[in-house]
Coordinates of C-alpha atoms in Angstrom, one line a residue:
M265 CA 91.2 119.3 141.1
R266 CA 90.1 116.6 138.7
A267 CA 88.7 119.2 136.3
I268 CA 92.0 121.1 136.4
F269 CA 94.0 117.9 135.8
A270 CA 91.7 117.0 132.9
I271 CA 92.2 120.4 131.4
L272 CA 96.0 120.2 131.8
S273 CA 96.0 116.8 130.3
L274 CA 94.1 118.1 127.3
Y275 CA 96.6 120.9 126.8
V276 CA 99.4 118.4 126.9
V277 CA 97.7 116.2 124.3
V278 CA 97.0 119.2 122.0
F279 CA 100.6 120.5 122.4
C280 CA 102.1 117.1 121.6
F281 CA 99.8 116.7 118.6
S282 CA 100.7 120.2 117.3
S283 CA 104.4 119.6 118.0
C284 CA 104.4 116.3 116.2
R285 CA 102.6 117.8 113.3
Q286 CA 105.1 120.7 113.1
A287 CA 108.0 118.2 113.4
A288 CA 106.6 116.2 110.6
K289 CA 106.6 119.3 108.4
M290 CA 110.0 120.6 109.6
S291 CA 111.9 117.3 109.8
P292 CA 111.6 115.2 106.6
K293 CA 113.3 111.8 106.8
P294 CA 115.5 110.2 104.1
F295 CA 113.9 107.3 102.2
S296 CA 110.5 108.3 103.5
P297 CA 107.6 110.1 101.7
S298 CA 107.9 112.8 104.3
I299 CA 110.9 114.2 102.3
L300 CA 108.5 115.1 99.4
R301 CA 106.9 118.5 99.4
E302 CA 103.5 118.6 101.0
Q303 CA 101.0 120.6 98.9
V304 CA 97.8 121.7 100.7
F305 CA 94.8 123.2 99.0
Q306 CA 91.7 124.6 100.8
I307 CA 88.6 124.2 98.6
D308 CA 84.9 124.9 98.7
P309 CA 83.3 121.3 98.5
S310 CA 80.1 122.7 97.0
M311 CA 81.9 123.7 93.8
D312 CA 83.6 121.7 91.0
T313 CA 87.3 122.1 91.5
T314 CA 90.5 121.5 89.5
I315 CA 93.8 121.4 91.3
I316 CA 97.0 121.8 89.3
T317 CA 99.9 120.2 91.2
A318 CA 103.6 121.1 91.4
H319 CA 104.5 118.7 88.6
G320 CA 101.6 119.7 86.4
A321 CA 99.2 116.9 87.4
R322 CA 95.5 117.7 87.6
V323 CA 93.0 116.5 90.2
K324 CA 89.4 117.1 89.1
I325 CA 87.0 117.2 92.1
P326 CA 83.2 117.2 91.4
S327 CA 81.0 119.2 93.8
D328 CA 79.8 117.4 97.0
A329 CA 82.4 114.7 96.5
F330 CA 83.2 114.3 100.2
A331 CA 81.4 112.7 103.2
G332 CA 80.5 115.1 106.0
G333 CA 80.6 118.9 105.9
G334 CA 83.0 121.7 106.6
K335 CA 86.0 123.2 104.9
I336 CA 88.0 120.7 102.8
A337 CA 91.8 120.6 102.8
I338 CA 93.4 118.5 100.0
T339 CA 96.9 117.2 100.7
I340 CA 99.1 116.0 97.8
R341 CA 102.6 114.6 97.5
E342 CA 104.3 113.7 94.2
A343 CA 107.2 111.5 93.1
F344 CA 107.6 112.0 89.4
T345 CA 111.4 112.1 88.9
S346 CA 113.9 109.3 89.6
A347 CA 115.6 111.3 92.3
E348 CA 112.3 111.9 94.1
I349 CA 111.4 108.2 94.0
L350 CA 114.7 107.2 95.6
A351 CA 114.7 110.0 98.2
A352 CA 111.2 108.9 99.3
G353 CA 112.1 105.2 99.4
L354 CA 109.1 104.5 97.1
T355 CA 110.1 101.1 95.8
T356 CA 108.6 100.2 92.4
E357 CA 107.4 96.6 93.0
S358 CA 104.1 94.8 92.9
N359 CA 104.2 91.7 95.2
G360 CA 107.9 91.4 94.4
R361 CA 107.5 92.0 90.6
P362 CA 109.6 94.9 89.4
L363 CA 107.8 97.9 87.9
R364 CA 109.0 100.9 85.9
S365 CA 107.3 104.0 87.2
G366 CA 105.7 106.8 85.2
G367 CA 105.0 108.9 88.2
M368 CA 103.4 108.6 91.7
I369 CA 100.9 110.8 93.5
Y370 CA 99.4 110.8 97.0
I371 CA 96.0 112.4 97.6
N372 CA 94.3 112.8 101.0
A373 CA 91.6 115.1 102.4
T374 CA 90.2 116.3 105.7
A375 CA 86.7 117.9 106.2
G376 CA 86.6 120.4 109.1
G377 CA 89.9 119.1 110.4
E378 CA 88.7 115.5 110.5
M379 CA 89.4 112.6 108.1
T380 CA 86.8 112.2 105.4
T381 CA 86.0 109.7 102.6
L382 CA 84.9 110.1 99.0
V383 CA 81.3 109.7 97.9
K384 CA 82.1 110.6 94.3
P385 CA 85.3 109.5 92.4
L386 CA 88.0 112.1 91.6
G387 CA 89.5 112.4 88.1
V388 CA 93.4 112.4 88.1
S389 CA 95.6 113.3 85.1
M390 CA 99.3 112.7 85.3
P391 CA 101.7 114.2 82.6
Y392 CA 103.8 112.0 80.4
S393 CA 106.6 112.8 77.9
Y394 CA 105.4 109.8 75.7
Y395 CA 102.4 107.5 75.9
D396 CA 103.3 103.9 76.9
S397 CA 100.4 101.6 76.2
T398 CA 101.7 99.0 78.7
M399 CA 101.3 101.3 81.7
K400 CA 98.5 100.8 84.3
V401 CA 97.5 102.5 87.5
F402 CA 98.4 100.8 90.7
K403 CA 97.1 101.4 94.3
G404 CA 99.7 101.8 97.0
V405 CA 99.5 99.7 100.2
E406 CA 102.0 100.3 103.0
T407 CA 103.7 97.2 104.3
D408 CA 104.9 96.3 107.8
S409 CA 108.4 97.1 106.7
G410 CA 107.4 100.7 105.8
T411 CA 107.6 100.3 102.1
V412 CA 104.7 100.7 99.6
N413 CA 103.5 97.6 97.7
W414 CA 101.7 98.5 94.4
V415 CA 98.6 96.4 93.9
E416 CA 95.3 96.2 92.1
P417 CA 96.6 97.2 88.6
D418 CA 93.8 98.8 86.6
T419 CA 93.6 100.1 83.0
L420 CA 94.1 103.8 82.3
N421 CA 91.7 105.7 80.1
P422 CA 92.2 105.0 76.4
P423 CA 95.1 106.7 74.7
P424 CA 94.6 110.0 72.8
Q425 CA 92.6 109.6 69.6
D426 CA 95.5 111.1 67.6
L427 CA 97.8 108.3 68.7
Q428 CA 95.2 105.6 67.9
L429 CA 94.6 107.1 64.5
G430 CA 98.3 107.5 63.9
S431 CA 98.9 103.8 64.8
I432 CA 96.3 102.6 62.3
L433 CA 97.5 104.8 59.5
Y434 CA 101.2 104.1 60.1
H435 CA 100.8 100.4 60.1
S436 CA 98.5 100.4 57.1
K437 CA 100.3 102.9 54.9
C438 CA 103.9 103.3 56.1
A439 CA 105.2 100.3 58.0
T440 CA 106.0 98.2 54.9
C441 CA 108.6 100.7 53.7
H442 CA 109.6 102.5 56.9
G443 CA 109.6 99.5 59.3
S444 CA 107.0 98.2 61.8
D445 CA 109.5 99.2 64.5
V446 CA 109.4 103.0 63.8
K447 CA 113.2 103.3 64.5
E448 CA 114.3 100.5 62.2
S449 CA 114.1 101.7 58.6
A450 CA 113.5 99.3 55.8
I451 CA 113.2 100.5 52.2
G452 CA 112.6 104.0 53.3
P453 CA 114.2 106.0 56.1
S454 CA 112.9 106.1 59.7
L455 CA 110.2 108.7 60.1
V456 CA 111.2 109.6 63.6
N457 CA 111.2 113.4 64.0
V458 CA 110.6 113.8 60.2
D459 CA 108.6 116.9 61.1
Q460 CA 111.9 118.5 62.3
R461 CA 113.6 117.9 59.0
W462 CA 111.0 119.5 56.8
P463 CA 109.0 122.7 56.7
K464 CA 105.5 121.5 57.6
T465 CA 103.8 122.7 54.4
K466 CA 106.5 121.0 52.3
L467 CA 106.2 117.8 54.3
Y468 CA 102.5 117.7 53.6
E469 CA 103.2 118.2 49.9
W470 CA 105.9 115.5 49.9
I471 CA 103.7 112.8 51.5
R472 CA 100.7 113.5 49.3
N473 CA 102.6 113.8 46.0
N474 CA 106.4 113.4 46.3
R475 CA 106.9 113.2 42.5
K476 CA 105.4 116.6 42.0
L477 CA 107.7 118.1 44.6
I478 CA 110.8 116.4 43.1
E479 CA 109.9 117.8 39.7
S480 CA 109.6 121.3 41.1
G481 CA 113.3 121.1 42.1
Y482 CA 112.7 121.5 45.8
P483 CA 116.2 120.7 47.3
R484 CA 115.1 118.4 50.1
A485 CA 112.8 116.4 47.8
V486 CA 115.6 116.0 45.2
E487 CA 118.0 114.8 47.9
M488 CA 115.5 112.3 49.3
S489 CA 114.7 110.9 45.8
K490 CA 118.3 109.5 45.9
Y491 CA 117.7 107.6 49.1
S492 CA 116.4 104.4 47.5
P493 CA 115.8 103.2 43.9
T494 CA 112.2 102.4 45.0
S495 CA 109.8 105.3 44.5
M496 CA 107.7 106.4 47.4
D497 CA 103.9 105.8 47.0
L498 CA 101.5 108.7 46.7
F499 CA 99.0 109.4 49.4
P500 CA 96.7 112.1 48.0
V501 CA 93.8 111.3 50.3
L502 CA 95.7 112.0 53.5
D503 CA 94.7 115.3 55.0
N504 CA 96.9 117.4 57.3
Q505 CA 95.3 116.0 60.5
S506 CA 96.0 112.4 59.4
I507 CA 99.6 113.2 58.6
D508 CA 100.1 115.0 62.0
A509 CA 98.6 111.9 63.7
I510 CA 101.1 109.6 61.9
I511 CA 104.0 111.9 63.0
Q512 CA 102.8 112.1 66.6
Y513 CA 102.5 108.3 66.8
V514 CA 106.0 107.7 65.3
N515 CA 107.7 110.2 67.6
N516 CA 105.9 108.8 70.6
Q517 CA 106.9 105.2 69.8
S518 CA 110.5 106.3 69.3
K519 CA 110.8 107.2 73.0
Y520 CA 109.9 103.8 74.4
P521 CA 112.6 102.6 76.8
S522 CA 112.8 99.2 75.1
L523 CA 113.6 100.9 71.8
M524 CA 116.4 103.1 73.1
P525 CA 119.8 102.3 71.6
Q526 CA 122.7 101.5 74.0
Q527 CA 125.1 103.8 72.1
P528 CA 124.6 107.1 70.2
V529 CA 123.8 106.8 66.5
P530 CA 126.7 108.3 64.5
T531 CA 126.3 110.6 61.5
S532 CA 128.4 110.4 58.4
G533 CA 129.2 112.4 55.3
K534 CA 128.5 111.9 51.7
D535 CA 130.2 109.1 49.7
T536 CA 131.6 111.4 47.0
S537 CA 133.2 108.5 45.1
S538 CA 129.8 107.1 44.1
G539 CA 127.8 110.3 44.3
S540 CA 125.2 108.5 46.5
F541 CA 124.4 108.3 50.2
T542 CA 126.1 105.7 52.3
A543 CA 124.0 103.5 54.7
V544 CA 125.0 105.5 57.8
C545 CA 124.4 108.7 55.9
K546 CA 120.7 107.9 55.9
E547 CA 120.7 108.7 59.6
D548 CA 120.8 112.4 60.6
T549 CA 120.0 111.9 64.3
I550 CA 121.9 111.2 67.5
Y551 CA 120.8 110.5 71.0
V552 CA 121.7 113.2 73.6
K553 CA 120.8 114.1 77.2
P554 CA 117.7 116.4 77.5
S555 CA 118.5 120.1 77.6
L556 CA 116.5 120.6 80.7
A557 CA 117.7 118.6 83.8
E558 CA 115.5 117.7 86.7
T559 CA 114.8 121.0 88.5
S560 CA 112.1 120.2 91.0
Q561 CA 113.1 120.1 94.7
F562 CA 111.7 117.8 97.3
T563 CA 110.5 120.4 99.8
D564 CA 110.8 123.9 98.4
D565 CA 112.2 126.2 95.8
I566 CA 109.8 125.1 93.1
P567 CA 109.3 128.0 90.6
T568 CA 106.0 129.8 90.5
V569 CA 104.0 130.2 87.3
P570 CA 100.8 132.3 86.8
A571 CA 97.6 130.7 88.1
T572 CA 95.0 129.5 85.6
P573 CA 91.9 131.7 85.8
P574 CA 89.1 129.9 87.5
A575 CA 86.1 128.9 85.3
Q576 CA 82.7 130.1 86.2
N577 CA 81.1 128.1 89.1
A578 CA 84.4 126.3 89.6
N579 CA 87.6 126.5 91.5
T580 CA 91.0 126.2 89.8
F581 CA 94.0 126.2 92.0
S582 CA 97.6 126.4 90.7
G583 CA 99.4 128.1 93.5
E584 CA 98.6 131.8 93.2
K585 CA 95.4 131.8 95.3
E586 CA 95.9 133.1 98.8
L587 CA 95.1 130.4 101.4
D588 CA 94.3 130.8 105.0
D589 CA 97.7 129.5 106.1
P590 CA 100.6 131.2 104.2
E591 CA 102.7 128.0 104.8
E592 CA 100.1 126.0 102.8
R593 CA 100.6 127.9 99.6
N594 CA 101.2 125.7 96.6
V595 CA 102.9 126.5 93.3
A596 CA 102.6 124.9 89.9
F597 CA 105.6 123.7 88.0
T598 CA 106.0 121.8 84.7
D599 CA 109.3 121.0 83.1
G600 CA 108.3 121.5 79.5
Q601 CA 108.9 117.9 78.6
T602 CA 105.3 116.7 78.8
S603 CA 103.2 115.9 75.8
G604 CA 100.0 114.4 77.2
M605 CA 98.2 113.0 80.2
Y606 CA 97.5 109.6 81.7
E607 CA 94.0 109.7 83.0
F608 CA 92.2 107.6 85.7
Q609 CA 89.7 107.8 88.5
I610 CA 90.2 107.2 92.2
K611 CA 87.5 106.2 94.7
T612 CA 89.7 106.1 97.8
F613 CA 92.5 108.3 99.1
G614 CA 96.2 107.2 99.2
W615 CA 99.1 106.6 96.9
Y616 CA 98.7 105.8 93.2
N617 CA 101.4 104.9 90.7
I618 CA 101.5 104.8 86.9
D619 CA 103.5 101.6 86.3
A620 CA 104.4 98.8 83.9
Y621 CA 105.9 95.4 84.7
M622 CA 109.5 95.3 83.7
E623 CA 109.3 91.8 82.3
G624 CA 106.8 93.1 79.8
Y625 CA 109.5 95.1 78.0
A626 CA 111.3 93.5 75.1
G627 CA 115.1 93.4 75.6
T628 CA 115.2 92.9 79.3
Q629 CA 117.1 90.0 80.8
P630 CA 117.1 88.5 84.3
V631 CA 120.1 90.2 85.9
K632 CA 121.8 88.9 89.1
V633 CA 123.2 91.6 91.4
W634 CA 124.8 91.3 94.8
A635 CA 125.8 94.3 97.0
R636 CA 128.9 93.4 99.2
L637 CA 128.9 95.9 102.0
Q638 CA 132.2 97.1 103.4
G639 CA 132.4 98.9 106.8
T640 CA 131.5 98.5 110.4
F641 CA 127.9 98.8 111.5
D642 CA 125.6 97.1 114.1
M643 CA 122.2 97.7 112.6
D644 CA 119.8 96.4 110.0
I645 CA 120.5 97.7 106.5
N646 CA 118.2 98.2 103.6
V647 CA 119.9 97.9 100.2
Y648 CA 118.2 99.5 97.1
L649 CA 118.9 98.8 93.5
F650 CA 118.1 102.1 91.6
C651 CA 117.9 102.5 87.8
P652 CA 117.4 106.3 87.2
D653 CA 116.7 106.0 83.5
K654 CA 113.8 103.6 83.8
Q655 CA 112.7 104.9 87.3
I656 CA 113.1 101.5 89.0
L657 CA 113.7 101.1 92.7
S658 CA 113.9 97.6 94.2
V659 CA 114.9 96.5 97.7
S660 CA 117.0 93.5 98.4
N661 CA 115.4 90.2 99.2
G662 CA 118.0 89.0 101.7
K663 CA 121.7 88.2 102.2
D664 CA 123.9 85.2 101.3
E665 CA 127.6 84.5 101.2
K666 CA 128.1 86.9 98.3
G667 CA 126.1 89.8 99.8
Y668 CA 122.7 91.4 99.6
Y669 CA 120.9 89.9 96.6
F670 CA 117.8 90.8 94.5
D671 CA 115.6 87.9 93.5
K672 CA 112.5 89.2 91.8
T673 CA 111.8 87.0 88.7
N674 CA 113.7 84.0 87.3
G675 CA 116.4 84.4 90.0
G676 CA 117.2 88.0 89.2
V677 CA 115.8 91.3 88.2
P678 CA 114.6 92.0 84.6
L679 CA 116.7 94.9 83.4
F680 CA 118.4 96.2 80.3
L681 CA 122.1 95.4 80.0
R682 CA 124.5 98.3 80.0
D683 CA 121.9 100.6 81.6
R684 CA 123.2 102.8 84.4
A685 CA 122.4 101.6 87.9
V686 CA 123.1 102.6 91.5
L687 CA 123.3 100.5 94.7
F688 CA 122.3 102.4 97.8
A689 CA 122.7 101.0 101.4
F690 CA 121.0 102.7 104.3
G691 CA 120.7 102.0 108.0
R692 CA 119.5 103.8 111.1
K693 CA 119.8 102.9 114.8
G694 CA 118.6 105.7 117.1
E695 CA 120.3 108.9 116.0
K696 CA 123.0 107.0 114.1
I697 CA 122.8 106.8 110.3
V698 CA 125.0 104.9 108.0
Y699 CA 124.9 104.8 104.2
G700 CA 126.9 103.7 101.1
V701 CA 126.4 104.2 97.4
S702 CA 128.0 102.7 94.3
E703 CA 127.4 103.3 90.7
F704 CA 127.8 100.6 88.0
S705 CA 126.8 99.5 84.5
I706 CA 124.4 96.5 84.4
S707 CA 125.7 93.1 83.2
L708 CA 124.2 89.6 83.5
E709 CA 125.9 88.8 86.9
Q710 CA 127.9 90.9 89.2
V711 CA 129.0 91.6 92.7
I712 CA 129.3 95.3 93.6
S713 CA 131.2 96.6 96.6
V714 CA 129.5 99.3 98.6
I715 CA 131.5 101.2 101.2
V716 CA 129.3 102.1 104.2
K717 CA 130.1 105.0 106.4
D718 CA 128.6 107.1 109.2
A719 CA 126.9 110.4 108.3
P720 CA 124.8 113.1 109.9
E721 CA 121.2 112.9 108.9
Q722 CA 121.3 116.5 107.5
E723 CA 124.2 115.6 105.3
L724 CA 122.2 112.8 103.7
L725 CA 119.1 115.0 103.4
D726 CA 121.1 117.7 101.7
A727 CA 122.7 115.2 99.3
L728 CA 119.3 113.7 98.4
K729 CA 117.8 117.2 97.8
N730 CA 120.8 118.2 95.6
K731 CA 120.5 114.8 93.8
N732 CA 124.2 114.2 94.2
I733 CA 125.7 111.7 96.7
N734 CA 129.4 111.2 96.9
G735 CA 129.7 112.6 93.4
I736 CA 127.0 110.3 92.0
D737 CA 124.3 112.1 90.1
L738 CA 120.8 110.7 91.0
G739 CA 119.1 112.6 88.2
L740 CA 117.4 111.1 85.2
E741 CA 119.8 110.1 82.4
K742 CA 117.2 109.4 79.8
L743 CA 118.4 110.0 76.2
E744 CA 116.4 111.9 73.7
M745 CA 116.6 112.0 69.9
R746 CA 117.8 115.3 68.5
I747 CA 118.3 116.2 64.8
V748 CA 122.0 116.8 64.0
P749 CA 122.6 117.8 60.4
G750 CA 125.6 115.9 59.0
D751 CA 127.4 116.6 55.8
C752 CA 125.0 114.3 54.0
G753 CA 122.0 116.4 55.1
E754 CA 123.5 119.8 55.4
R755 CA 122.4 121.1 52.0
A756 CA 119.0 119.5 52.2
L757 CA 118.3 120.8 55.7
A758 CA 119.5 124.3 55.0
D759 CA 116.0 125.3 53.8
T760 CA 114.0 123.9 56.7
S761 CA 113.5 127.4 58.2
S762 CA 111.7 128.6 55.1
K763 CA 108.0 128.3 54.6

C-alpha cells in the first residue's frame, strides 16, 4: 500500500510540475519577463556553438563550457525595444539610479534536464544602431518586490577600431572648422550624413583636393565653394579607409540621445537677392521617424530568415534547424537598423543589460513627476514612469499628498525636457486587475492625472502585445536624421546618383 501511495504521489508531483511548466508557457503575465518570447536551443556541448537570437544578438559558446554532462538546452529571453521593456516590467535602475537601456538579454541552461553552471565564459554580442561610449554591461538581480536591480557595471569590449580611428582623425583634422560637436557646424557645415549628399568617389576627391574638383566645374563642388569665404584645407594623405572612418564616427555621434534636437531642423531656399546661401540654407537635413517601426512580438509572429550555414566543427543556430520539440523552434529576426555590436563575456547565467546612467548625459535635468490616480481600487498599485525614446522605465518610490512620486537623484529623475513620457499604473488582487495610463510631455515639475479602471487580464496582454493601450503608442519614437533636398541644395544634389 505504501509503495502504491508513493507511486501515486510521484505521479501527482510530476503532473503538477508539468502543468505548471506548461502554464508558464501558455499564460504570460503583464509586467513580468514571462511575457517575453522564450527561445530554446538544443546544442551539442562538445562543439563550439554560435546562437543567433530573435533580435540578432549572438551567444558564442565554447566547447565543454558547462558543468556536468548530457544534452544542453539554452533558454534565452530578450527585451530590446521600449515596448518589450515596459511589457516585461524590467525597470532600468541601478540601486535607484535611473539607467537608459540599450537592450536586455536573459541566458540560462540545463544539462540533461538539470540546472547547470558555466566552467568557461560565454561571449555575448548585442546589436546597436549607434555606439555609445558611456554604455556598460550590468548584471540583473531580482529583488523581493519582483523587479530586477541592475548591479555590478562592467566595461564592454573596446569600440570598433574604425570608430576609434575616426574619432582621432575628426578631432585632429576636422573639428576646428566643422565643430567639436559633430552636429554644430562652425566655419564649415556639419559633416553628418555627408556620405549621402555626395557620390562616394567624388567625396573622396573633394576631401583630398577640393580646389581641383572646384576647378573641374563639378556642380556640387562649385556650390559648396560658396558656403564660406574660408577655403577648405587639403588632405592629400587621407586614404579612402581613413575618410570612411571619419564619416562613420560623425554619423554615429550624431545619433547620441543627448545631441538630438527637440524640434525638426527646417530647410530653406536660396537667398536670390544676394546670390548666396542663407544661414538656414546650410542645413539640408531634418529629423523624422524611422521608416521601420518596431515589429517584434513578445511571444510569437517573429518573421523567419534563412539560417546561417554552420561552420566546420561548430554549431550555428538561427532558427531553421529542426529541434527535438517543435514548440522549441527559434527564429532569427533583425530590424535592419543595427550597425554594430556591443560585446562582453558572462561567467554566470541570468539577466544582463547594456545601460548608461541617465545623469551622465548632458542636457538632462532633475524632473519632478507625481501620478495622481483617479478611480476606486483596494489593492497595492505599482506606478511606472516610461520614456520610450530613451528606453527608461522607473518605478515610483512612494506616495505623498500629491500622488505617487519618483525620487531617484536630486529629488527627481534626470530626464530631457519635452521628451515624450507615459505614466502607467498597474495593480492585481487575486483575479482582479486594474490599470491606468497617461501620456505627457516632460517639464520640470508636474502632477499627471491617471484614470484607473478594471480590465480583464487578456485585454491588457493584447494591448501590450499590440503596443497600444487606450490609443497610446508604446513604440519607440526615436528620431533619425534623413537628407531632404531643399531649394538651396536641389541643383547640387541632383547629380548624387551619378558615379
